[in-house]
C-alpha positions as semicolon CSV with decimal commas, in nm:
position;residue;x (nm);y (nm);z (nm)
1;M;-3,030;0,176;1,182
2;L;-2,659;0,162;1,258
3;A;-2,481;0,466;1,393
4;P;-2,251;0,642;1,144
5;R;-1,895;0,513;1,138
6;I;-1,617;0,764;1,203
7;L;-1,248;0,713;1,136
8;V;-1,001;0,880;1,373
9;L;-0,662;0,920;1,205
10;D;-0,393;1,042;1,445
11;D;-0,043;0,913;1,517
12;E;-0,061;1,014;1,884
13;P;-0,216;0,716;2,066
14;I;-0,354;0,912;2,363
15;I;-0,531;1,164;2,140
16;R;-0,661;0,896;1,903
17;M;-0,793;0,678;2,184
18;S;-0,951;0,964;2,379
19;L;-1,130;1,096;2,068
20;A;-1,249;0,745;1,988
21;A;-1,376;0,689;2,342
22;Y;-1,561;1,023;2,342
23;L;-1,721;0,954;2,003
24;E;-1,826;0,604;2,109
25;D;-1,991;0,759;2,416
26;E;-2,173;0,992;2,172
27;G;-2,313;0,685;1,994
28;Y;-2,085;0,660;1,690
29;Q;-1,905;0,354;1,561
30;V;-1,534;0,439;1,557
31;L;-1,232;0,302;1,374
32;E;-0,878;0,415;1,457
33;A;-0,565;0,447;1,245
34;A;-0,218;0,575;1,334
35;T;-0,108;0,620;0,971
36;A;-0,272;0,738;0,652
37;E;-0,172;0,414;0,486
38;H;-0,368;0,212;0,745
39;A;-0,660;0,455;0,719
40;L;-0,675;0,403;0,341
41;Q;-0,695;0,027;0,399
42;L;-0,983;0,081;0,644
43;L;-1,166;0,286;0,379
44;D;-1,146;-0,016;0,148
45;Q;-1,287;-0,244;0,419
46;H;-1,559;-0,031;0,583
47;D;-1,832;0,217;0,503
48;I;-1,708;0,534;0,675
49;A;-1,916;0,852;0,690
50;L;-1,656;1,093;0,828
51;A;-1,284;1,103;0,905
52;I;-1,116;1,314;1,172
53;V;-0,768;1,371;1,033
54;D;-0,445;1,491;1,190
55;I;-0,227;1,678;0,940
56;R;0,121;1,588;1,063
57;L;0,156;1,214;1,015
58;P;0,446;0,982;0,935
59;G;0,448;0,882;0,567
60;I;0,148;1,025;0,383
61;D;0,039;1,346;0,558
62;G;-0,321;1,426;0,648
63;A;-0,386;1,664;0,358
64;E;-0,264;1,407;0,106
65;F;-0,472;1,139;0,282
66;I;-0,783;1,355;0,232
67;R;-0,708;1,386;-0,140
68;Y;-0,656;1,009;-0,176
69;A;-0,963;0,931;0,034
70;C;-1,184;1,155;-0,183
71;N;-1,078;0,952;-0,485
72;K;-1,198;0,639;-0,307
73;D;-1,522;0,788;-0,171
74;A;-1,642;1,128;-0,289
75;A;-1,916;1,133;-0,021
76;L;-1,671;1,101;0,270
77;K;-1,669;1,405;0,500
78;F;-1,366;1,535;0,691
79;I;-1,274;1,727;1,000
80;I;-0,914;1,830;1,052
81;H;-0,772;1,795;1,403
82;T;-0,423;1,938;1,410
83;G;-0,161;2,071;1,645
84;S;-0,035;2,304;1,373
85;M;-0,152;2,657;1,447
86;E;-0,022;2,763;1,104
87;F;-0,228;2,514;0,901
88;R;-0,453;2,672;0,639
89;L;-0,672;2,507;0,378
90;D;-0,529;2,520;0,029
91;E;-0,750;2,550;-0,276
92;S;-0,745;2,175;-0,348
93;L;-0,887;2,099;-0,002
94;R;-1,149;2,373;-0,037
95;R;-1,261;2,218;-0,367
96;L;-1,312;1,892;-0,178
97;G;-1,562;2,065;0,050
98;L;-1,352;2,150;0,354
99;R;-1,414;2,480;0,530
100;T;-1,223;2,675;0,791
101;S;-1,489;2,570;1,043
102;D;-1,381;2,207;0,984
103;I;-1,041;2,273;1,146
104;F;-0,996;2,208;1,517
105;C;-0,667;2,281;1,693
106;K;-0,528;2,036;1,946
107;P;-0,601;2,006;2,221
108;V;-0,973;2,060;2,184
109;K;-1,082;2,183;2,525
110;D;-1,455;2,137;2,466
111;L;-1,527;1,823;2,266
112;S;-1,895;1,916;2,242
113;G;-1,801;2,170;1,972
114;L;-1,626;1,896;1,776
115;A;-1,928;1,669;1,821
116;A;-2,160;1,945;1,699
117;S;-1,947;1,991;1,386
118;I;-1,955;1,616;1,322
119;G;-2,332;1,614;1,362
120;Q;-2,371;1,903;1,118
121;R;-2,151;1,736;0,857
122;L;-2,335;1,405;0,890
123;V;-2,684;1,562;0,883
124;Y;-2,587;1,753;0,569
125;N;-2,462;1,426;0,421
126;V;-2,789;1,244;0,496
127;Q;-3,020;1,523;0,378
128;F;-2,848;1,586;0,047
129;A;-2,694;1,252;-0,041
């Protein structure tokens, strides 16, 4: 059985690459995108279980990406990884299944907490899909 595929969407190369490297070490398949537009193309080309999404992006922002992505794949799970301390989930994102516990502020000091959240979201997805 193949490991779940995770998409890391972040316009900051160092953050994107370090998250990808960590997740690969955890056994996941990882795709990377610097823009929401590229990430949407990857969703058309690959089966992705979960996306880690930065909110502040050039072009389409992360919240709008999540809305578009849900239209493409309603089963896709999300974790928000943002440098914005003020970011709060709006009602439209809550309706898509995001919770406050799915928001991680940059920089994440202990990536094991992020990995645990990913594992919980993916286990939930497998058990109830």
